[in-house]
Amino acid sequence: MAKRPSKSRAESGDKYIESIDEKKSFGEYWGQLKSGVQTEQFRVICGILMALFTLYMLLAFVSYIIYGAADSSILELSRAERAANRLEIQNWMGLPGAALISLMVHKGFGLASVVLIALAAMCANKLFRVGSVRLMKFTFCSVFWLLYGSIVLGFVDYLIGQPLFFRLGGAFGEVTTLWAV
């Protein structure tokens, strides 16, 4: 038997370099990405992540209603001071949960922000293909109730005069009320 001549490393490396040099077009990458996103596995994974995030927001929101007054002074500190006082946060979801819900309630839409949690839950249900509610219709209704609830709670907050540890209508409700009055 005759031995085959062995290829040098340089020759085998040239083939590797040639395969790297072959560029795929943007359309080929887009097609691969699109086919990967449309799989059942991807949809279920996104649904699980959305459901977990919704549960996280719900627990943080309920905890904010209970312990928000104690956490508000810590959340007003600088980033370094907040990190130092991280263990004093009483929110069940810790500092990130307290900061997220504080952002939604104070700088957002107030207590009406619970509608955003319901919308996230509906998106998770849609990814799991549970229920027959149309997502677009639910989104429009959610946005309406979010804005309406924030404005009404802003007026209630204005009539009470003495705000709680948070604004009932959030920044949106407060600004809308001051504009209307």
Short mmCIF file of N, CA, C and O in Angstrom, two decimals, residues 13-126:
data_model
loop_
_atom_site.label_atom_id
_atom_site.label_comp_id
_atom_site.label_asym_id
_atom_site.label_seq_id
_atom_site.Cartn_x
_atom_site.Cartn_y
_atom_site.Cartn_z
N GLY A 13 -4.98 24.76 6.65
CA GLY A 13 -5.35 26.08 7.17
C GLY A 13 -5.91 26.97 6.08
O GLY A 13 -6.78 27.79 6.33
N ASP A 14 -5.41 26.81 4.84
CA ASP A 14 -5.91 27.60 3.73
C ASP A 14 -7.38 27.31 3.49
O ASP A 14 -8.16 28.23 3.19
N LYS A 15 -7.78 26.03 3.59
CA LYS A 15 -9.20 25.69 3.40
C LYS A 15 -10.05 26.33 4.48
O LYS A 15 -11.16 26.78 4.23
N TYR A 16 -9.53 26.37 5.70
CA TYR A 16 -10.26 26.99 6.79
C TYR A 16 -10.44 28.48 6.54
O TYR A 16 -11.51 29.03 6.73
N ILE A 17 -9.37 29.11 6.09
CA ILE A 17 -9.44 30.54 5.81
C ILE A 17 -10.40 30.81 4.67
O ILE A 17 -11.17 31.76 4.70
N GLU A 18 -10.41 29.94 3.64
CA GLU A 18 -11.33 30.11 2.52
C GLU A 18 -12.78 30.00 3.00
O GLU A 18 -13.65 30.73 2.54
N SER A 19 -13.05 29.07 3.94
CA SER A 19 -14.42 28.93 4.41
C SER A 19 -14.84 30.13 5.24
O SER A 19 -16.00 30.51 5.27
N ILE A 20 -13.89 30.77 5.93
CA ILE A 20 -14.22 31.98 6.69
C ILE A 20 -14.48 33.13 5.73
O ILE A 20 -15.36 33.95 5.96
N ASP A 21 -13.72 33.17 4.65
CA ASP A 21 -13.85 34.28 3.72
C ASP A 21 -15.17 34.27 2.97
O ASP A 21 -15.59 35.30 2.47
N GLU A 22 -15.81 33.12 2.88
CA GLU A 22 -17.10 33.06 2.22
C GLU A 22 -18.12 33.75 3.11
O GLU A 22 -18.47 33.27 4.16
N LYS A 23 -18.55 34.89 2.68
CA LYS A 23 -19.48 35.69 3.48
C LYS A 23 -20.91 35.30 3.14
O LYS A 23 -21.26 35.09 2.00
N LYS A 24 -21.73 35.20 4.19
CA LYS A 24 -23.15 34.97 3.98
C LYS A 24 -23.83 36.32 3.83
O LYS A 24 -23.45 37.29 4.47
N SER A 25 -24.82 36.35 3.02
CA SER A 25 -25.53 37.59 2.82
C SER A 25 -26.45 37.86 4.01
O SER A 25 -26.74 36.98 4.81
N PHE A 26 -26.88 39.10 4.11
CA PHE A 26 -27.77 39.49 5.19
C PHE A 26 -29.07 38.69 5.13
O PHE A 26 -29.61 38.30 6.15
N GLY A 27 -29.54 38.41 3.94
CA GLY A 27 -30.77 37.65 3.77
C GLY A 27 -30.66 36.24 4.32
O GLY A 27 -31.62 35.70 4.88
N GLU A 28 -29.49 35.61 4.16
CA GLU A 28 -29.29 34.26 4.71
C GLU A 28 -29.32 34.29 6.23
O GLU A 28 -29.93 33.43 6.87
N TYR A 29 -28.65 35.29 6.84
CA TYR A 29 -28.67 35.41 8.30
C TYR A 29 -30.09 35.70 8.79
O TYR A 29 -30.55 35.14 9.78
N TRP A 30 -30.79 36.59 8.09
CA TRP A 30 -32.16 36.94 8.47
C TRP A 30 -33.07 35.72 8.37
O TRP A 30 -33.92 35.50 9.23
N GLY A 31 -32.89 34.93 7.34
CA GLY A 31 -33.70 33.72 7.17
C GLY A 31 -33.46 32.72 8.29
O GLY A 31 -34.40 32.11 8.80
N GLN A 32 -32.19 32.55 8.69
CA GLN A 32 -31.89 31.64 9.79
C GLN A 32 -32.47 32.16 11.10
O GLN A 32 -33.02 31.39 11.89
N LEU A 33 -32.36 33.45 11.34
CA LEU A 33 -32.91 34.03 12.55
C LEU A 33 -34.42 33.91 12.58
O LEU A 33 -35.01 33.52 13.59
N LYS A 34 -35.05 34.18 11.46
CA LYS A 34 -36.51 34.10 11.38
C LYS A 34 -37.00 32.68 11.60
O LYS A 34 -37.98 32.45 12.30
N SER A 35 -36.32 31.71 11.03
CA SER A 35 -36.75 30.32 11.22
C SER A 35 -36.53 29.87 12.66
O SER A 35 -37.29 29.08 13.19
N GLY A 36 -35.50 30.40 13.33
CA GLY A 36 -35.26 30.06 14.73
C GLY A 36 -36.28 30.68 15.66
O GLY A 36 -36.69 30.08 16.65
N VAL A 37 -36.71 31.90 15.35
CA VAL A 37 -37.68 32.60 16.19
C VAL A 37 -39.08 32.00 16.05
O VAL A 37 -39.87 32.03 16.98
N GLN A 38 -39.38 31.42 14.92
CA GLN A 38 -40.71 30.89 14.67
C GLN A 38 -40.92 29.48 15.21
O GLN A 38 -41.98 28.91 15.03
N THR A 39 -39.95 28.94 15.88
CA THR A 39 -40.09 27.58 16.39
C THR A 39 -40.95 27.57 17.65
O THR A 39 -41.12 28.58 18.33
N GLU A 40 -41.49 26.41 17.92
CA GLU A 40 -42.34 26.22 19.11
C GLU A 40 -41.52 26.40 20.39
O GLU A 40 -42.01 26.97 21.36
N GLN A 41 -40.29 25.95 20.39
CA GLN A 41 -39.43 26.07 21.57
C GLN A 41 -39.20 27.52 21.94
O GLN A 41 -39.28 27.89 23.11
N PHE A 42 -38.92 28.34 20.95
CA PHE A 42 -38.65 29.75 21.21
C PHE A 42 -39.89 30.43 21.79
O PHE A 42 -39.79 31.22 22.73
N ARG A 43 -41.06 30.12 21.27
CA ARG A 43 -42.31 30.71 21.74
C ARG A 43 -42.57 30.31 23.19
O ARG A 43 -42.94 31.13 24.02
N VAL A 44 -42.34 29.04 23.52
CA VAL A 44 -42.58 28.57 24.88
C VAL A 44 -41.57 29.19 25.85
O VAL A 44 -41.94 29.61 26.96
N ILE A 45 -40.32 29.30 25.44
CA ILE A 45 -39.31 29.92 26.30
C ILE A 45 -39.65 31.38 26.56
O ILE A 45 -39.56 31.87 27.70
N CYS A 46 -40.05 32.10 25.51
CA CYS A 46 -40.46 33.50 25.69
C CYS A 46 -41.68 33.60 26.60
O CYS A 46 -41.78 34.52 27.42
N GLY A 47 -42.62 32.67 26.45
CA GLY A 47 -43.80 32.66 27.30
C GLY A 47 -43.45 32.42 28.76
O GLY A 47 -44.00 33.07 29.66
N ILE A 48 -42.53 31.50 29.01
CA ILE A 48 -42.10 31.24 30.40
C ILE A 48 -41.41 32.47 30.98
O ILE A 48 -41.68 32.86 32.12
N LEU A 49 -40.53 33.10 30.20
CA LEU A 49 -39.84 34.30 30.69
C LEU A 49 -40.82 35.44 30.95
O LEU A 49 -40.70 36.14 31.96
N MET A 50 -41.81 35.59 30.08
CA MET A 50 -42.81 36.65 30.27
C MET A 50 -43.67 36.36 31.50
O MET A 50 -43.98 37.27 32.28
N ALA A 51 -44.05 35.10 31.71
CA ALA A 51 -44.84 34.73 32.88
C ALA A 51 -44.05 34.96 34.17
O ALA A 51 -44.60 35.46 35.16
N LEU A 52 -42.77 34.62 34.16
CA LEU A 52 -41.94 34.85 35.35
C LEU A 52 -41.76 36.34 35.63
O LEU A 52 -41.81 36.77 36.79
N PHE A 53 -41.57 37.12 34.59
CA PHE A 53 -41.45 38.57 34.76
C PHE A 53 -42.75 39.17 35.27
O PHE A 53 -42.74 40.07 36.13
N THR A 54 -43.88 38.67 34.79
CA THR A 54 -45.17 39.14 35.26
C THR A 54 -45.37 38.81 36.73
O THR A 54 -45.83 39.66 37.51
N LEU A 55 -45.02 37.60 37.12
CA LEU A 55 -45.13 37.21 38.52
C LEU A 55 -44.21 38.08 39.38
O LEU A 55 -44.59 38.51 40.47
N TYR A 56 -43.01 38.34 38.89
CA TYR A 56 -42.06 39.21 39.60
C TYR A 56 -42.66 40.60 39.81
O TYR A 56 -42.61 41.15 40.91
N MET A 57 -43.23 41.17 38.74
CA MET A 57 -43.83 42.50 38.85
C MET A 57 -45.03 42.50 39.79
O MET A 57 -45.22 43.45 40.56
N LEU A 58 -45.85 41.46 39.74
CA LEU A 58 -47.02 41.39 40.60
C LEU A 58 -46.62 41.33 42.08
O LEU A 58 -47.17 42.06 42.91
N LEU A 59 -45.65 40.48 42.40
CA LEU A 59 -45.19 40.39 43.79
C LEU A 59 -44.54 41.68 44.24
O LEU A 59 -44.73 42.13 45.38
N ALA A 60 -43.78 42.32 43.37
CA ALA A 60 -43.15 43.59 43.72
C ALA A 60 -44.20 44.68 43.92
O ALA A 60 -44.08 45.52 44.82
N PHE A 61 -45.27 44.66 43.11
CA PHE A 61 -46.33 45.66 43.22
C PHE A 61 -47.09 45.50 44.53
O PHE A 61 -47.33 46.48 45.24
N VAL A 62 -47.47 44.27 44.86
CA VAL A 62 -48.19 44.03 46.12
C VAL A 62 -47.31 44.40 47.30
O VAL A 62 -47.76 45.04 48.26
N SER A 63 -46.05 44.04 47.24
CA SER A 63 -45.12 44.37 48.32
C SER A 63 -44.93 45.88 48.42
O SER A 63 -44.76 46.42 49.51
N TYR A 64 -44.95 46.57 47.28
CA TYR A 64 -44.81 48.03 47.29
C TYR A 64 -45.99 48.68 47.99
O TYR A 64 -45.81 49.65 48.73
N ILE A 65 -47.17 48.15 47.76
CA ILE A 65 -48.36 48.70 48.42
C ILE A 65 -48.23 48.52 49.94
O ILE A 65 -48.62 49.39 50.71
N ILE A 66 -47.67 47.41 50.37
CA ILE A 66 -47.55 47.12 51.80
C ILE A 66 -46.37 47.86 52.43
O ILE A 66 -46.52 48.51 53.48
N TYR A 67 -45.19 47.79 51.82
CA TYR A 67 -43.96 48.30 52.43
C TYR A 67 -43.38 49.51 51.71
O TYR A 67 -42.25 49.91 52.02
N GLY A 68 -44.09 50.10 50.79
CA GLY A 68 -43.52 51.17 49.98
C GLY A 68 -43.09 52.39 50.76
O GLY A 68 -42.11 53.05 50.40
N ALA A 69 -43.79 52.74 51.83
CA ALA A 69 -43.42 53.92 52.62
C ALA A 69 -42.04 53.74 53.24
O ALA A 69 -41.25 54.69 53.30
N ALA A 70 -41.75 52.54 53.71
CA ALA A 70 -40.43 52.28 54.32
C ALA A 70 -39.32 52.29 53.27
O ALA A 70 -38.19 52.70 53.56
N ASP A 71 -39.63 51.85 52.06
CA ASP A 71 -38.61 51.75 51.01
C ASP A 71 -38.39 53.07 50.28
O ASP A 71 -37.34 53.25 49.65
N SER A 72 -39.35 53.99 50.33
CA SER A 72 -39.24 55.21 49.53
C SER A 72 -38.05 56.07 49.93
O SER A 72 -37.42 56.69 49.08
N SER A 73 -37.72 56.10 51.22
CA SER A 73 -36.58 56.91 51.64
C SER A 73 -35.27 56.33 51.11
O SER A 73 -34.34 57.07 50.77
N ILE A 74 -35.18 55.02 51.02
CA ILE A 74 -33.96 54.39 50.51
C ILE A 74 -33.85 54.59 49.00
O ILE A 74 -32.77 54.81 48.47
N LEU A 75 -34.97 54.54 48.31
CA LEU A 75 -34.95 54.69 46.86
C LEU A 75 -34.59 56.10 46.41
O LEU A 75 -34.20 56.30 45.27
N GLU A 76 -34.74 57.08 47.30
CA GLU A 76 -34.39 58.46 46.95
C GLU A 76 -32.91 58.75 47.11
O GLU A 76 -32.44 59.81 46.72
N LEU A 77 -32.15 57.82 47.67
CA LEU A 77 -30.71 58.00 47.87
C LEU A 77 -29.96 57.83 46.56
O LEU A 77 -30.50 57.36 45.56
N SER A 78 -28.68 58.19 46.58
CA SER A 78 -27.86 57.99 45.39
C SER A 78 -27.61 56.50 45.18
O SER A 78 -27.86 55.68 46.06
N ARG A 79 -27.07 56.16 44.03
CA ARG A 79 -26.86 54.75 43.69
C ARG A 79 -25.92 54.06 44.68
O ARG A 79 -26.17 52.93 45.10
N ALA A 80 -24.86 54.73 45.08
CA ALA A 80 -23.91 54.12 46.03
C ALA A 80 -24.56 53.93 47.40
O ALA A 80 -24.35 52.91 48.06
N GLU A 81 -25.35 54.91 47.83
CA GLU A 81 -26.01 54.81 49.14
C GLU A 81 -27.09 53.73 49.13
O GLU A 81 -27.31 53.06 50.12
N ARG A 82 -27.78 53.61 47.96
CA ARG A 82 -28.78 52.53 47.85
C ARG A 82 -28.13 51.17 47.95
O ARG A 82 -28.66 50.26 48.58
N ALA A 83 -26.98 51.01 47.32
CA ALA A 83 -26.28 49.73 47.37
C ALA A 83 -25.84 49.42 48.80
O ALA A 83 -25.88 48.26 49.22
N ALA A 84 -25.46 50.45 49.55
CA ALA A 84 -25.05 50.23 50.93
C ALA A 84 -26.24 49.86 51.82
O ALA A 84 -26.11 49.08 52.76
N ASN A 85 -27.42 50.39 51.49
CA ASN A 85 -28.63 50.13 52.28
C ASN A 85 -29.51 49.05 51.66
O ASN A 85 -30.70 48.97 51.99
N ARG A 86 -28.96 48.26 50.79
CA ARG A 86 -29.71 47.24 50.05
C ARG A 86 -30.46 46.28 50.97
O ARG A 86 -31.58 45.86 50.68
N LEU A 87 -29.88 45.92 52.10
CA LEU A 87 -30.50 44.94 53.00
C LEU A 87 -31.68 45.52 53.78
O LEU A 87 -32.45 44.77 54.36
N GLU A 88 -31.79 46.84 53.80
CA GLU A 88 -32.89 47.47 54.53
C GLU A 88 -34.18 47.53 53.71
O GLU A 88 -35.23 47.88 54.24
N ILE A 89 -34.12 47.22 52.42
CA ILE A 89 -35.30 47.22 51.57
C ILE A 89 -36.24 46.12 52.03
O ILE A 89 -35.83 44.98 52.21
N GLN A 90 -37.51 46.45 52.21
CA GLN A 90 -38.47 45.47 52.70
C GLN A 90 -39.31 44.85 51.57
O GLN A 90 -40.08 43.94 51.82
N ASN A 91 -39.15 45.36 50.36
CA ASN A 91 -39.89 44.81 49.23
C ASN A 91 -39.49 43.35 49.03
O ASN A 91 -38.32 43.00 49.13
N TRP A 92 -40.46 42.50 48.76
CA TRP A 92 -40.22 41.06 48.62
C TRP A 92 -39.27 40.76 47.47
O TRP A 92 -38.60 39.74 47.47
N MET A 93 -39.22 41.60 46.48
CA MET A 93 -38.37 41.37 45.32
C MET A 93 -37.07 42.15 45.40
O MET A 93 -36.34 42.27 44.42
N GLY A 94 -36.76 42.69 46.55
CA GLY A 94 -35.49 43.36 46.78
C GLY A 94 -35.44 44.74 46.15
O GLY A 94 -36.45 45.32 45.76
N LEU A 95 -34.23 45.24 46.05
CA LEU A 95 -34.01 46.58 45.51
C LEU A 95 -34.45 46.72 44.05
O LEU A 95 -35.11 47.70 43.70
N PRO A 96 -34.16 45.73 43.17
CA PRO A 96 -34.63 45.89 41.78
C PRO A 96 -36.15 45.95 41.67
O PRO A 96 -36.69 46.74 40.90
N GLY A 97 -36.85 45.12 42.44
CA GLY A 97 -38.31 45.13 42.40
C GLY A 97 -38.88 46.43 42.94
O GLY A 97 -39.82 47.01 42.37
N ALA A 98 -38.31 46.93 44.03
CA ALA A 98 -38.77 48.20 44.61
C ALA A 98 -38.51 49.35 43.64
O ALA A 98 -39.37 50.23 43.46
N ALA A 99 -37.35 49.34 42.99
CA ALA A 99 -37.02 50.41 42.04
C ALA A 99 -37.92 50.36 40.80
O ALA A 99 -38.37 51.40 40.31
N LEU A 100 -38.19 49.16 40.30
CA LEU A 100 -39.05 49.02 39.12
C LEU A 100 -40.46 49.51 39.39
O LEU A 100 -41.02 50.30 38.63
N ILE A 101 -41.03 49.09 40.50
CA ILE A 101 -42.40 49.48 40.80
C ILE A 101 -42.46 50.95 41.19
O ILE A 101 -43.43 51.65 40.86
N SER A 102 -41.44 51.44 41.87
CA SER A 102 -41.41 52.87 42.19
C SER A 102 -41.38 53.70 40.90
O SER A 102 -42.04 54.74 40.82
N LEU A 103 -40.63 53.24 39.93
CA LEU A 103 -40.60 53.91 38.63
C LEU A 103 -41.98 53.88 37.97
O LEU A 103 -42.45 54.90 37.45
N MET A 104 -42.63 52.73 38.00
CA MET A 104 -43.95 52.60 37.38
C MET A 104 -44.99 53.46 38.09
O MET A 104 -45.85 54.05 37.45
N VAL A 105 -44.92 53.53 39.42
CA VAL A 105 -45.94 54.23 40.19
C VAL A 105 -45.63 55.72 40.28
O VAL A 105 -46.49 56.55 39.98
N HIS A 106 -44.42 56.09 40.69
CA HIS A 106 -44.10 57.50 40.88
C HIS A 106 -43.96 58.26 39.57
O HIS A 106 -44.56 59.31 39.39
N LYS A 107 -43.13 57.74 38.67
CA LYS A 107 -42.85 58.46 37.44
C LYS A 107 -43.73 58.02 36.28
O LYS A 107 -43.60 58.53 35.18
N GLY A 108 -44.60 57.09 36.55
CA GLY A 108 -45.47 56.56 35.51
C GLY A 108 -46.92 56.92 35.74
O GLY A 108 -47.29 58.09 35.81
N PHE A 109 -47.74 55.89 35.91
CA PHE A 109 -49.18 56.06 35.92
C PHE A 109 -49.84 55.77 37.26
O PHE A 109 -51.04 55.56 37.33
N GLY A 110 -49.08 55.73 38.33
CA GLY A 110 -49.65 55.53 39.66
C GLY A 110 -50.17 54.12 39.84
O GLY A 110 -49.63 53.16 39.30
N LEU A 111 -51.23 54.00 40.63
CA LEU A 111 -51.81 52.69 40.89
C LEU A 111 -52.39 52.05 39.63
O LEU A 111 -52.56 50.83 39.57
N ALA A 112 -52.70 52.85 38.64
CA ALA A 112 -53.22 52.31 37.38
C ALA A 112 -52.16 51.48 36.65
O ALA A 112 -52.48 50.77 35.70
N SER A 113 -50.92 51.52 37.11
CA SER A 113 -49.85 50.73 36.50
C SER A 113 -50.08 49.24 36.62
O SER A 113 -49.43 48.44 35.94
N VAL A 114 -51.01 48.85 37.49
CA VAL A 114 -51.33 47.43 37.61
C VAL A 114 -51.88 46.90 36.28
O VAL A 114 -51.78 45.71 35.99
N VAL A 115 -52.40 47.79 35.45
CA VAL A 115 -52.89 47.40 34.12
C VAL A 115 -51.73 46.89 33.26
O VAL A 115 -51.91 45.97 32.46
N LEU A 116 -50.54 47.46 33.44
CA LEU A 116 -49.38 46.98 32.68
C LEU A 116 -49.01 45.55 33.07
O LEU A 116 -48.58 44.76 32.23
N ILE A 117 -49.22 45.22 34.34
CA ILE A 117 -48.96 43.85 34.79
C ILE A 117 -49.97 42.90 34.15
O ILE A 117 -49.62 41.81 33.70
N ALA A 118 -51.23 43.33 34.08
CA ALA A 118 -52.26 42.51 33.43
C ALA A 118 -51.96 42.33 31.95
O ALA A 118 -52.16 41.25 31.38
N LEU A 119 -51.46 43.38 31.31
CA LEU A 119 -51.11 43.29 29.89
C LEU A 119 -49.95 42.32 29.67
O LEU A 119 -49.96 41.52 28.73
N ALA A 120 -48.96 42.35 30.56
CA ALA A 120 -47.85 41.41 30.46
C ALA A 120 -48.33 39.97 30.66
O ALA A 120 -47.88 39.05 29.98
N ALA A 121 -49.27 39.78 31.58
CA ALA A 121 -49.84 38.44 31.80
C ALA A 121 -50.60 37.96 30.57
O ALA A 121 -50.51 36.79 30.19
N MET A 122 -51.30 38.86 29.93
CA MET A 122 -52.04 38.48 28.72
C MET A 122 -51.08 38.13 27.58
O MET A 122 -51.34 37.21 26.80
N CYS A 123 -49.96 38.84 27.49
CA CYS A 123 -48.95 38.49 26.49
C CYS A 123 -48.38 37.11 26.74
O CYS A 123 -48.15 36.34 25.80
N ALA A 124 -48.14 36.78 28.01
CA ALA A 124 -47.65 35.44 28.34
C ALA A 124 -48.68 34.39 27.96
O ALA A 124 -48.34 33.33 27.42
N ASN A 125 -49.95 34.66 28.25
CA ASN A 125 -51.02 33.71 27.87
C ASN A 125 -51.08 33.54 26.36
O ASN A 125 -51.30 32.44 25.86
N LYS A 126 -50.90 34.62 25.63
CA LYS A 126 -50.94 34.54 24.18
C LYS A 126 -49.76 33.70 23.65
O LYS A 126 -49.92 32.95 22.69
#
